[in-house]
XYZ file of C-alpha atoms in Angstrom:
346
model
C -14.821 0.710 9.376
C -14.953 -2.078 6.566
C -18.877 -2.901 6.402
C -17.661 -6.190 4.968
C -15.524 -6.508 7.881
C -16.444 -9.893 9.814
C -17.498 -10.333 13.432
C -14.084 -10.055 15.429
C -12.125 -13.061 16.020
C -9.481 -13.276 19.008
C -5.936 -14.753 18.041
C -2.145 -13.813 18.953
C 0.447 -13.047 17.112
C 1.313 -16.834 17.203
C -2.001 -17.670 15.293
C -0.634 -15.589 12.556
C 2.351 -17.451 12.145
C 2.996 -19.945 9.976
C 5.202 -22.764 9.710
C 7.699 -21.955 7.109
C 11.206 -20.996 7.715
C 11.432 -16.894 7.327
C 14.425 -16.601 4.704
C 15.059 -12.743 3.970
C 18.806 -11.679 4.044
C 19.971 -11.069 8.168
C 18.696 -7.342 9.131
C 16.477 -6.720 6.151
C 13.391 -4.736 7.140
C 11.033 -7.216 5.968
C 11.616 -8.962 9.167
C 9.840 -6.161 11.250
C 7.315 -5.881 8.484
C 6.034 -8.964 9.199
C 6.189 -8.632 12.706
C 4.475 -5.630 12.806
C 1.862 -7.203 10.538
C 1.471 -9.995 12.496
C 1.113 -8.057 16.013
C -1.406 -5.830 14.564
C -3.790 -8.454 12.771
C -4.650 -9.658 16.288
C -5.571 -6.364 17.290
C -7.686 -5.869 14.481
C -9.905 -8.898 15.190
C -9.320 -10.216 11.942
C -9.468 -14.123 10.964
C -7.063 -16.199 9.416
C -9.600 -18.133 7.610
C -11.090 -15.021 6.204
C -7.751 -13.264 5.175
C -5.830 -13.432 2.141
C -2.320 -12.173 1.391
C -1.228 -11.572 -2.556
C 2.038 -10.845 -3.476
C 4.068 -10.549 -6.704
C 7.524 -11.074 -7.381
C 10.342 -9.638 -5.202
C 12.121 -10.098 -1.824
C 8.678 -8.629 -0.386
C 6.294 -10.894 -2.148
C 7.739 -14.002 0.051
C 5.265 -12.634 2.324
C 2.593 -15.055 2.239
C 4.410 -17.786 2.731
C 5.062 -16.598 6.658
C 1.488 -15.373 7.198
C -0.889 -18.199 8.448
C -3.820 -17.060 6.325
C -4.841 -17.946 2.732
C -2.267 -16.574 0.032
C -1.091 -16.154 -3.270
C 2.223 -15.791 -4.613
C 1.553 -14.665 -8.178
C 3.666 -13.220 -11.226
C 5.716 -10.167 -11.613
C 3.452 -6.973 -11.637
C 0.336 -8.818 -11.186
C -1.041 -9.369 -7.794
C -3.275 -6.498 -8.320
C -4.975 -8.254 -11.091
C -5.326 -11.585 -8.864
C -6.159 -9.561 -5.742
C -9.082 -7.840 -7.945
C -10.205 -11.615 -8.946
C -10.439 -12.856 -5.275
C -12.484 -9.848 -4.035
C -14.967 -9.737 -7.064
C -15.152 -13.740 -6.240
C -15.681 -13.349 -2.334
C -16.031 -9.802 -1.437
C -16.284 -10.939 2.356
C -12.674 -11.751 2.363
C -9.848 -9.195 3.870
C -7.572 -9.005 1.285
C -3.608 -7.442 1.783
C -1.773 -6.930 -1.259
C 1.862 -6.877 -0.891
C 4.624 -5.521 -3.337
C 7.980 -3.659 -3.967
C 8.995 -0.628 -5.584
C 10.346 -2.578 -8.658
C 7.498 -5.144 -8.520
C 4.563 -2.421 -8.363
C 5.651 0.910 -9.756
C 7.742 -1.031 -12.898
C 6.175 -3.743 -14.504
C 3.272 -3.794 -12.039
C 2.699 0.073 -12.431
C -0.350 -0.313 -15.105
C -2.216 -2.842 -12.325
C -1.231 -0.734 -9.434
C -3.002 2.054 -11.070
C -5.778 0.583 -12.198
C -6.442 -0.964 -8.802
C -6.268 2.292 -7.298
C -8.345 3.999 -9.480
C -11.052 1.079 -9.388
C -11.239 1.435 -5.380
C -10.838 -2.195 -4.899
C -11.410 -2.584 -0.766
C -7.847 -3.962 0.146
C -4.735 -2.853 1.625
C -1.741 -2.368 -0.541
C 1.675 -2.422 1.230
C 4.256 -1.328 -0.936
C 7.921 -2.138 0.546
C 10.314 0.780 -1.003
C 13.950 -0.045 -0.659
C 14.905 2.295 -3.656
C 16.553 -1.283 -5.064
C 15.532 -4.304 -7.230
C 17.116 -6.496 -4.330
C 16.073 -9.989 -5.417
C 17.873 -9.615 -8.977
C 21.191 -8.501 -6.935
C 20.940 -4.613 -6.934
C 19.904 -2.866 -10.055
C 18.547 0.328 -9.784
C 14.244 0.511 -9.555
C 11.801 2.834 -10.661
C 12.437 4.739 -6.908
C 16.151 4.835 -6.659
C 17.571 8.330 -6.474
C 19.925 10.189 -8.992
C 23.185 9.126 -8.443
C 22.464 5.982 -7.574
C 25.647 3.451 -8.492
C 24.059 -0.225 -8.992
C 25.099 -2.741 -11.929
C 22.682 -1.257 -14.429
C 23.844 2.164 -13.474
C 27.256 1.817 -12.659
C 28.359 5.752 -13.062
C 25.168 6.254 -11.186
C 21.573 7.125 -12.075
C 20.443 9.479 -14.134
C 16.678 8.813 -13.677
C 14.069 10.894 -11.661
C 12.646 8.804 -8.955
C 9.228 8.063 -9.168
C 7.161 8.688 -6.135
C 5.189 5.877 -4.896
C 2.522 8.105 -3.408
C 2.444 10.512 -5.699
C 1.785 7.938 -8.155
C -1.147 6.950 -6.222
C -2.824 9.905 -5.742
C -2.606 10.906 -9.859
C -3.944 6.756 -9.856
C -7.017 8.274 -7.779
C -6.140 6.716 -4.613
C -8.532 7.851 -1.544
C -5.954 6.375 0.806
C -2.387 7.447 1.105
C 0.410 6.749 4.208
C 3.675 6.486 4.458
C 5.612 4.920 7.317
C 8.805 3.009 7.864
C 9.988 -0.424 8.359
C 11.371 -0.074 12.229
C 8.791 2.665 13.061
C 6.915 2.231 15.967
C 4.119 4.090 14.419
C 3.741 1.482 11.410
C 0.977 -0.535 13.122
C -1.132 2.628 13.540
C -0.634 3.484 10.196
C -1.695 -0.339 9.255
C -5.165 -0.013 11.167
C -5.813 3.024 9.819
C -5.432 1.124 6.166
C -7.638 -1.448 7.533
C -10.755 0.727 8.662
C -10.419 2.517 5.450
C -13.103 1.470 2.885
C -11.621 1.301 -0.511
C -7.903 0.776 -1.740
C -5.844 1.856 1.084
C -2.016 2.373 -0.476
C 0.850 2.065 2.398
C 4.432 2.823 1.129
C 6.863 1.001 3.852
C 10.388 2.552 3.799
C 12.661 -0.623 3.848
C 16.155 -1.089 4.514
C 17.532 -3.473 2.394
C 20.838 -4.489 4.227
C 23.006 -5.722 1.026
C 22.156 -3.707 -1.697
C 20.689 -0.119 -0.501
C 21.878 -0.378 2.999
C 21.018 2.615 5.367
C 19.323 4.425 2.299
C 16.717 6.003 4.980
C 19.149 6.354 7.748
C 18.957 10.437 7.267
C 15.639 10.291 8.791
C 14.733 6.892 10.361
C 17.799 6.866 13.125
C 16.961 7.876 16.518
C 19.538 11.210 16.578
C 17.894 12.290 13.879
C 14.089 11.228 13.933
C 12.654 14.033 16.038
C 13.967 16.688 13.410
C 13.456 15.086 10.225
C 10.452 13.377 10.597
C 6.678 14.988 10.331
C 4.133 12.569 11.867
C 0.671 13.716 10.814
C -2.535 13.370 12.419
C -5.552 14.629 11.319
C -6.961 18.042 12.825
C -3.312 18.154 14.431
C -0.929 20.999 13.713
C 2.177 19.906 11.583
C 4.721 20.033 14.296
C 8.419 18.583 14.212
C 11.680 18.926 16.046
C 9.606 18.504 19.405
C 7.438 21.417 18.285
C 9.892 23.603 17.785
C 9.347 23.665 14.114
C 6.092 23.575 11.429
C 4.797 23.914 8.165
C 3.139 26.443 6.569
C 0.947 26.951 3.789
C 2.620 30.351 1.750
C -0.902 31.294 0.177
C 0.927 33.601 -2.229
C 2.994 30.966 -4.034
C 0.545 28.065 -2.776
C 3.856 25.990 -1.339
C 4.537 24.507 1.896
C 7.443 26.134 3.954
C 9.084 25.241 7.234
C 8.679 27.710 9.892
C 10.215 28.344 13.467
C 7.746 27.846 16.138
C 8.586 30.018 19.200
C 7.226 28.642 22.910
C 4.858 26.653 21.423
C 2.473 28.862 19.925
C 2.810 27.344 16.452
C -0.794 29.226 15.788
C 1.139 32.722 15.559
C 3.740 30.861 13.275
C 0.644 30.176 11.202
C 1.638 26.473 11.367
C -1.355 24.546 9.531
C -3.591 21.561 11.025
C -3.616 18.608 9.224
C -6.717 17.829 7.062
C -6.720 14.345 5.491
C -9.595 15.059 3.183
C -7.548 17.843 1.379
C -5.972 16.475 -1.770
C -4.177 19.367 -2.733
C -2.004 19.697 0.848
C -1.437 15.831 0.423
C 0.149 16.033 -3.336
C 1.997 18.896 -1.498
C 3.231 16.809 1.329
C 4.155 14.014 -0.659
C 6.441 15.937 -3.027
C 8.448 18.066 -0.154
C 11.624 17.781 -1.049
C 13.664 16.259 1.837
C 16.245 17.960 3.231
C 15.001 21.337 3.317
C 11.737 19.587 4.487
C 10.960 16.785 6.814
C 9.796 13.598 5.712
C 5.753 13.619 5.494
C 4.623 10.234 7.110
C 1.346 9.079 8.668
C -1.881 9.095 7.204
C -1.171 11.664 4.194
C -4.929 11.179 2.577
C -8.062 9.585 3.523
C -11.411 10.322 1.496
C -13.651 7.209 1.038
C -15.756 6.740 -1.826
C -17.881 3.572 -3.005
C -15.832 0.473 -3.938
C -15.304 -1.366 -6.807
C -16.940 -4.940 -5.856
C -19.825 -2.944 -4.517
C -20.337 -1.394 -7.869
C -19.583 -4.397 -9.629
C -21.706 -6.906 -7.418
C -24.558 -4.264 -7.167
C -24.778 -3.781 -11.070
C -24.609 -7.800 -11.483
C -27.757 -7.922 -8.974
C -30.009 -5.403 -10.643
C -29.417 -7.199 -13.943
C -30.468 -10.442 -12.348
C -33.494 -8.533 -10.861
C -36.763 -10.739 -12.061
C -34.779 -13.390 -14.159
C -34.517 -17.081 -13.521
C -31.463 -18.857 -14.205
C -32.012 -21.341 -17.142
C -28.858 -22.246 -18.832
C -30.859 -24.439 -21.411
C -32.539 -21.649 -22.512
C -29.688 -19.427 -22.814
C -27.771 -21.953 -24.629
C -30.846 -22.226 -27.560
C -31.210 -18.506 -27.675
C -30.837 -16.649 -30.954
C -29.740 -18.522 -34.389
C -29.199 -22.155 -33.461
C -29.367 -25.150 -35.877
C -30.028 -28.786 -35.227
C -27.811 -31.702 -36.483
C -29.755 -34.987 -37.631
C -28.654 -37.906 -39.053
C -26.796 -41.320 -38.334
C -22.876 -41.577 -38.562
C -23.319 -43.815 -41.700
C -24.710 -40.774 -43.311
C -22.187 -39.120 -46.082
C -20.809 -36.052 -44.892
């Protein structure tokens, strides 16, 4: 639990709905994410007067308009910098950062990296639809190889960035994955909220216009059981209704899929999830989908001191035994006095 979290406030979903008309394309996954957040905040006991949503530029970045709280719609890629300033100015505020795969991983990649390595106490929601939606369908840093778009008419030859791998490499202490319409999304958001530090959540989001059904191969109901691995700390990594699991090949130091017979996952060598194991988290993030299921839920959670605690603690220590005196400060060092009148020659 965040030590700076204020006393719980009783609210409902309606208390978090602003008077602004929600404007995304019909069928956009952002609608589902917005409702998931608005339903989760009352369960957290969050206070609208103490909550700030900060966004950059992109479809997802309209988010602050639709939440009845404080918010900043900032400039492209710079939401982490603004969020850092807000948190340092008032560390008791609950900061939610909203970004997309273009905003957060391209022009904002530098800012995202530094927010994560500094470990600012906030929740980062990165909506990943693997395309630039607001600017009409260009390929993004997370677009898959072969993606056809206005900027890659013959298909993208870039290897896509993996947001969670990027976050782990940047020093993030909390990494999670979910998808827009998944019933588990609120639980993932709660886990992020209760983590003290920078909590990075990648949310797969359907762009109905430019990248429709990109994630259907693991989100559709018909394939969800066999293609999703929902991770829970201390529980075996099972999927396909418990008939398959993930084991560690200790010679090759890689993960592999094994069959589980009669529910005996231990005999099959299935490993249990440990949210503090960063090495396994890296393997889970980079498992190639197809031969492996999509790893979802909390992949890594290992808290450490936050950036604002360090900065404000350093400032408090520097002020110990000192009295604020602006006049004395201005007169300190090399100074001089200008005398004379306006009539004196210059």
